[in-house]
């Protein structure tokens, strides 16, 4: 049995790719919050969303069915990289001199073609659009991870894609753009002269570096004003978190293979999709009376702390106030975070489903600064080999701290964290860290207060 004791990767065969997505809305203690019309503040119906999304996606946004079947054509594409591996971090455990009762596991999503979990939802979104005859999709991207995942998916299903990429990233990260173009997408810097929203900002601020909120306004306007075009979002919304639950369903089976069960699960939160994807199957098992309780910790950057320092309120998803209003932990739609390197975590709000669980006290949240996150990432890379993206490095920091605390206290503890992407496009950030030029940043309270003062007033 010595061989088995040293297993490093727990792998599943292709036929264990889940055949359904798991929907936590079926197991919540309170009903999910309604989505409101941005003008009237009345709950919106499917017709309001039809200019933006295909009907199948709108249905998934509101369904309370516990399981939603994954179409065969989507599972076929998932086979390119799923099931993804679950690792036991044996070398990291040894480096931390952990006792045998303290164990660290991680579920690795960096083996997808785009290098993160984003293709798990990009592929079904492209598929449902093609099924409903949509010829063109628009989207926004910050650091480029979502844009590249959707470019790959649209390429596979023969759909044209236009990506509005936050200008500062467009200029600083040319390789993500080259990847999108290789997969056949068009990518322009945002704000752009191509939309009314973009032209308005450029008229006021010709050298605007852009923001995710501005790029969303541009992509939504483009889709809403053309009959052949719909819009796709890579995080935050219920259907995106639903698609990501392939991660947690596989992880649950792989933990059983390892004859272990997590006492605590840790994930990084930008909009909340990789976190929800990994943790919801575990949380739902408990809420639905099918499994043991598990502690769940959401980790956000100190520079963009929507859970730990934001407010639970209705807010817009974009700067231009074009999107519907959703109830979420938010820093306000006018909030512009500092230019930290975890680009995927720079969003002003958290997914409504993650926010609801946090509000109900069912999950915990902590904020981590970027230098301690990079310190953990470098330690991880030196012992586990894999170079983590800056976003999950925030989760690695907390996983390591949990392990060290258990060691100190003499407790047994099994920790599972989400390693949702690799950092091969983030080497400029590693370079800054290694040369001592990376700064910590914590957002000043007066700027958070100012952005929160701009929240819409909603009666319900
Ligand atoms: C996009 C992204 C994130 C943040 O988005 P979530 O919806 O919170 O998962 C985090 N990590 C990576 C690697 C990403 O690509």
PDB file of C-alpha atoms in Angstrom, residues 306-457:
ATOM      1  CA  UNK A 306     -16.663  43.742  -1.845  1.00  0.00           C
ATOM      2  CA  UNK A 307     -17.622  41.042   0.717  1.00  0.00           C
ATOM      3  CA  UNK A 308     -15.628  42.216   3.732  1.00  0.00           C
ATOM      4  CA  UNK A 309     -16.111  45.992   3.307  1.00  0.00           C
ATOM      5  CA  UNK A 310     -18.975  46.401   0.828  1.00  0.00           C
ATOM      6  CA  UNK A 311     -22.730  46.664   1.406  1.00  0.00           C
ATOM      7  CA  UNK A 312     -25.428  44.076   0.609  1.00  0.00           C
ATOM      8  CA  UNK A 313     -27.661  46.097  -1.719  1.00  0.00           C
ATOM      9  CA  UNK A 314     -29.139  46.346  -5.195  1.00  0.00           C
ATOM     10  CA  UNK A 315     -26.603  47.751  -7.653  1.00  0.00           C
ATOM     11  CA  UNK A 316     -25.764  47.973 -11.339  1.00  0.00           C
ATOM     12  CA  UNK A 317     -23.274  45.595 -12.896  1.00  0.00           C
ATOM     13  CA  UNK A 318     -21.676  48.363 -14.965  1.00  0.00           C
ATOM     14  CA  UNK A 319     -20.555  51.990 -14.769  1.00  0.00           C
ATOM     15  CA  UNK A 320     -22.989  53.114 -17.492  1.00  0.00           C
ATOM     16  CA  UNK A 321     -26.052  51.847 -15.558  1.00  0.00           C
ATOM     17  CA  UNK A 322     -27.275  49.750 -18.493  1.00  0.00           C
ATOM     18  CA  UNK A 323     -27.448  46.348 -16.770  1.00  0.00           C
ATOM     19  CA  UNK A 324     -30.320  45.108 -14.609  1.00  0.00           C
ATOM     20  CA  UNK A 325     -30.023  45.630 -10.841  1.00  0.00           C
ATOM     21  CA  UNK A 326     -28.893  42.639  -8.802  1.00  0.00           C
ATOM     22  CA  UNK A 327     -28.645  42.297  -5.032  1.00  0.00           C
ATOM     23  CA  UNK A 328     -25.039  41.700  -4.102  1.00  0.00           C
ATOM     24  CA  UNK A 329     -22.234  42.669  -1.788  1.00  0.00           C
ATOM     25  CA  UNK A 330     -20.934  45.689  -3.652  1.00  0.00           C
ATOM     26  CA  UNK A 331     -18.493  48.566  -3.392  1.00  0.00           C
ATOM     27  CA  UNK A 332     -20.718  50.611  -5.735  1.00  0.00           C
ATOM     28  CA  UNK A 333     -20.775  50.579  -9.548  1.00  0.00           C
ATOM     29  CA  UNK A 334     -18.567  53.690  -9.680  1.00  0.00           C
ATOM     30  CA  UNK A 335     -15.822  52.014  -7.613  1.00  0.00           C
ATOM     31  CA  UNK A 336     -12.516  51.827  -9.486  1.00  0.00           C
ATOM     32  CA  UNK A 337     -10.051  49.487  -7.775  1.00  0.00           C
ATOM     33  CA  UNK A 338      -6.292  50.038  -7.804  1.00  0.00           C
ATOM     34  CA  UNK A 339      -4.322  48.351 -10.575  1.00  0.00           C
ATOM     35  CA  UNK A 340      -3.406  45.208  -8.627  1.00  0.00           C
ATOM     36  CA  UNK A 341      -2.105  42.252 -10.613  1.00  0.00           C
ATOM     37  CA  UNK A 342      -4.950  39.880  -9.837  1.00  0.00           C
ATOM     38  CA  UNK A 343      -6.920  41.462 -12.699  1.00  0.00           C
ATOM     39  CA  UNK A 344      -9.689  38.857 -12.404  1.00  0.00           C
ATOM     40  CA  UNK A 345     -10.501  40.006  -8.861  1.00  0.00           C
ATOM     41  CA  UNK A 346     -11.012  43.693  -9.732  1.00  0.00           C
ATOM     42  CA  UNK A 347     -14.815  43.763  -9.872  1.00  0.00           C
ATOM     43  CA  UNK A 348     -16.982  45.990  -7.664  1.00  0.00           C
ATOM     44  CA  UNK A 349     -19.517  43.292  -6.710  1.00  0.00           C
ATOM     45  CA  UNK A 350     -19.826  39.601  -5.819  1.00  0.00           C
ATOM     46  CA  UNK A 351     -22.249  37.104  -7.345  1.00  0.00           C
ATOM     47  CA  UNK A 352     -25.793  37.347  -5.874  1.00  0.00           C
ATOM     48  CA  UNK A 353     -25.639  33.657  -4.852  1.00  0.00           C
ATOM     49  CA  UNK A 354     -22.281  34.074  -3.072  1.00  0.00           C
ATOM     50  CA  UNK A 355     -23.526  37.320  -1.458  1.00  0.00           C
ATOM     51  CA  UNK A 356     -26.692  35.606  -0.211  1.00  0.00           C
ATOM     52  CA  UNK A 357     -24.721  32.743   1.380  1.00  0.00           C
ATOM     53  CA  UNK A 358     -22.421  35.282   3.043  1.00  0.00           C
ATOM     54  CA  UNK A 359     -25.373  37.331   4.289  1.00  0.00           C
ATOM     55  CA  UNK A 360     -26.902  34.136   5.736  1.00  0.00           C
ATOM     56  CA  UNK A 361     -23.669  33.366   7.599  1.00  0.00           C
ATOM     57  CA  UNK A 362     -23.129  30.157   5.619  1.00  0.00           C
ATOM     58  CA  UNK A 363     -19.680  31.137   4.327  1.00  0.00           C
ATOM     59  CA  UNK A 364     -16.797  33.247   5.692  1.00  0.00           C
ATOM     60  CA  UNK A 365     -14.768  35.911   3.871  1.00  0.00           C
ATOM     61  CA  UNK A 366     -11.270  37.355   4.323  1.00  0.00           C
ATOM     62  CA  UNK A 367      -9.255  39.955   2.401  1.00  0.00           C
ATOM     63  CA  UNK A 368      -5.590  39.408   1.512  1.00  0.00           C
ATOM     64  CA  UNK A 369      -3.002  41.917   0.250  1.00  0.00           C
ATOM     65  CA  UNK A 370      -1.121  41.149  -2.926  1.00  0.00           C
ATOM     66  CA  UNK A 371       2.401  40.770  -1.501  1.00  0.00           C
ATOM     67  CA  UNK A 372       1.494  37.983   0.950  1.00  0.00           C
ATOM     68  CA  UNK A 373      -0.469  36.386  -1.912  1.00  0.00           C
ATOM     69  CA  UNK A 374       2.597  36.418  -4.190  1.00  0.00           C
ATOM     70  CA  UNK A 375       4.777  35.151  -1.355  1.00  0.00           C
ATOM     71  CA  UNK A 376       2.470  32.133  -1.048  1.00  0.00           C
ATOM     72  CA  UNK A 377       2.421  31.687  -4.841  1.00  0.00           C
ATOM     73  CA  UNK A 378       6.212  31.580  -5.059  1.00  0.00           C
ATOM     74  CA  UNK A 379       6.450  29.100  -2.160  1.00  0.00           C
ATOM     75  CA  UNK A 380       3.796  26.982  -3.883  1.00  0.00           C
ATOM     76  CA  UNK A 381       5.580  27.115  -7.277  1.00  0.00           C
ATOM     77  CA  UNK A 382       8.912  26.151  -5.722  1.00  0.00           C
ATOM     78  CA  UNK A 383       7.460  23.012  -4.137  1.00  0.00           C
ATOM     79  CA  UNK A 384       4.507  21.996  -6.312  1.00  0.00           C
ATOM     80  CA  UNK A 385       5.987  23.158  -9.647  1.00  0.00           C
ATOM     81  CA  UNK A 386       2.796  24.761 -10.969  1.00  0.00           C
ATOM     82  CA  UNK A 387       2.919  28.557 -11.412  1.00  0.00           C
ATOM     83  CA  UNK A 388      -0.383  29.886 -10.009  1.00  0.00           C
ATOM     84  CA  UNK A 389      -2.324  32.819 -11.474  1.00  0.00           C
ATOM     85  CA  UNK A 390      -2.308  35.856  -9.140  1.00  0.00           C
ATOM     86  CA  UNK A 391      -6.035  35.379  -8.362  1.00  0.00           C
ATOM     87  CA  UNK A 392      -5.885  31.881  -6.775  1.00  0.00           C
ATOM     88  CA  UNK A 393      -2.644  32.901  -5.050  1.00  0.00           C
ATOM     89  CA  UNK A 394      -4.954  34.712  -2.618  1.00  0.00           C
ATOM     90  CA  UNK A 395      -6.568  31.340  -1.815  1.00  0.00           C
ATOM     91  CA  UNK A 396      -3.165  29.644  -1.496  1.00  0.00           C
ATOM     92  CA  UNK A 397      -2.189  32.231   1.135  1.00  0.00           C
ATOM     93  CA  UNK A 398      -5.262  31.395   3.242  1.00  0.00           C
ATOM     94  CA  UNK A 399      -4.893  27.629   2.734  1.00  0.00           C
ATOM     95  CA  UNK A 400      -1.289  27.774   3.966  1.00  0.00           C
ATOM     96  CA  UNK A 401      -2.291  29.916   6.965  1.00  0.00           C
ATOM     97  CA  UNK A 402      -5.093  27.461   7.832  1.00  0.00           C
ATOM     98  CA  UNK A 403      -2.596  24.573   7.707  1.00  0.00           C
ATOM     99  CA  UNK A 404      -0.041  26.379   9.875  1.00  0.00           C
ATOM    100  CA  UNK A 405      -2.708  27.280  12.437  1.00  0.00           C
ATOM    101  CA  UNK A 406      -3.832  23.654  12.649  1.00  0.00           C
ATOM    102  CA  UNK A 407      -0.219  22.537  13.074  1.00  0.00           C
ATOM    103  CA  UNK A 408       0.289  25.067  15.865  1.00  0.00           C
ATOM    104  CA  UNK A 409      -2.906  24.007  17.639  1.00  0.00           C
ATOM    105  CA  UNK A 410      -2.151  20.297  17.208  1.00  0.00           C
ATOM    106  CA  UNK A 411      -5.428  19.775  15.302  1.00  0.00           C
ATOM    107  CA  UNK A 412      -6.108  17.449  12.381  1.00  0.00           C
ATOM    108  CA  UNK A 413      -7.367  19.323   9.354  1.00  0.00           C
ATOM    109  CA  UNK A 414      -8.044  18.573   5.698  1.00  0.00           C
ATOM    110  CA  UNK A 415      -7.941  21.662   3.497  1.00  0.00           C
ATOM    111  CA  UNK A 416      -9.138  21.887  -0.106  1.00  0.00           C
ATOM    112  CA  UNK A 417      -8.504  24.973  -2.222  1.00  0.00           C
ATOM    113  CA  UNK A 418      -9.291  25.992  -5.789  1.00  0.00           C
ATOM    114  CA  UNK A 419      -6.287  26.548  -8.051  1.00  0.00           C
ATOM    115  CA  UNK A 420      -8.424  28.061 -10.789  1.00  0.00           C
ATOM    116  CA  UNK A 421      -5.727  29.052 -13.278  1.00  0.00           C
ATOM    117  CA  UNK A 422      -2.044  29.135 -14.178  1.00  0.00           C
ATOM    118  CA  UNK A 423       0.061  32.292 -14.231  1.00  0.00           C
ATOM    119  CA  UNK A 424       1.883  31.916 -17.559  1.00  0.00           C
ATOM    120  CA  UNK A 425       0.509  35.235 -18.812  1.00  0.00           C
ATOM    121  CA  UNK A 426       1.250  36.977 -15.502  1.00  0.00           C
ATOM    122  CA  UNK A 427       5.031  36.799 -15.473  1.00  0.00           C
ATOM    123  CA  UNK A 428       5.372  40.590 -15.537  1.00  0.00           C
ATOM    124  CA  UNK A 429       3.634  40.564 -12.134  1.00  0.00           C
ATOM    125  CA  UNK A 430       5.976  37.842 -10.820  1.00  0.00           C
ATOM    126  CA  UNK A 431       8.881  39.883 -12.153  1.00  0.00           C
ATOM    127  CA  UNK A 432       7.736  42.898 -10.145  1.00  0.00           C
ATOM    128  CA  UNK A 433       7.278  40.819  -7.015  1.00  0.00           C
ATOM    129  CA  UNK A 434      10.674  39.132  -7.314  1.00  0.00           C
ATOM    130  CA  UNK A 435      12.433  42.446  -7.920  1.00  0.00           C
ATOM    131  CA  UNK A 436      10.772  43.975  -4.831  1.00  0.00           C
ATOM    132  CA  UNK A 437       8.627  46.445  -6.784  1.00  0.00           C
ATOM    133  CA  UNK A 438       5.162  45.100  -5.977  1.00  0.00           C
ATOM    134  CA  UNK A 439       3.189  47.283  -3.586  1.00  0.00           C
ATOM    135  CA  UNK A 440       0.503  46.365  -1.105  1.00  0.00           C
ATOM    136  CA  UNK A 441      -2.693  48.274  -1.449  1.00  0.00           C
ATOM    137  CA  UNK A 442      -5.694  48.623   0.814  1.00  0.00           C
ATOM    138  CA  UNK A 443      -8.538  50.778  -0.422  1.00  0.00           C
ATOM    139  CA  UNK A 444      -9.067  54.024   1.597  1.00  0.00           C
ATOM    140  CA  UNK A 445     -12.378  54.099   3.479  1.00  0.00           C
ATOM    141  CA  UNK A 446     -13.374  57.554   2.154  1.00  0.00           C
ATOM    142  CA  UNK A 447     -13.224  56.292  -1.445  1.00  0.00           C
ATOM    143  CA  UNK A 448     -15.329  53.254  -0.538  1.00  0.00           C
ATOM    144  CA  UNK A 449     -17.830  55.545   1.217  1.00  0.00           C
ATOM    145  CA  UNK A 450     -17.974  57.847  -1.827  1.00  0.00           C
ATOM    146  CA  UNK A 451     -18.663  54.949  -4.220  1.00  0.00           C
ATOM    147  CA  UNK A 452     -21.307  53.470  -1.864  1.00  0.00           C
ATOM    148  CA  UNK A 453     -23.051  56.860  -1.731  1.00  0.00           C
ATOM    149  CA  UNK A 454     -23.755  56.406  -5.450  1.00  0.00           C
ATOM    150  CA  UNK A 455     -25.815  53.216  -4.964  1.00  0.00           C
ATOM    151  CA  UNK A 456     -29.292  53.363  -6.529  1.00  0.00           C
ATOM    152  CA  UNK A 457     -32.176  53.733  -4.079  1.00  0.00           C
TER     153      UNK A 457
END
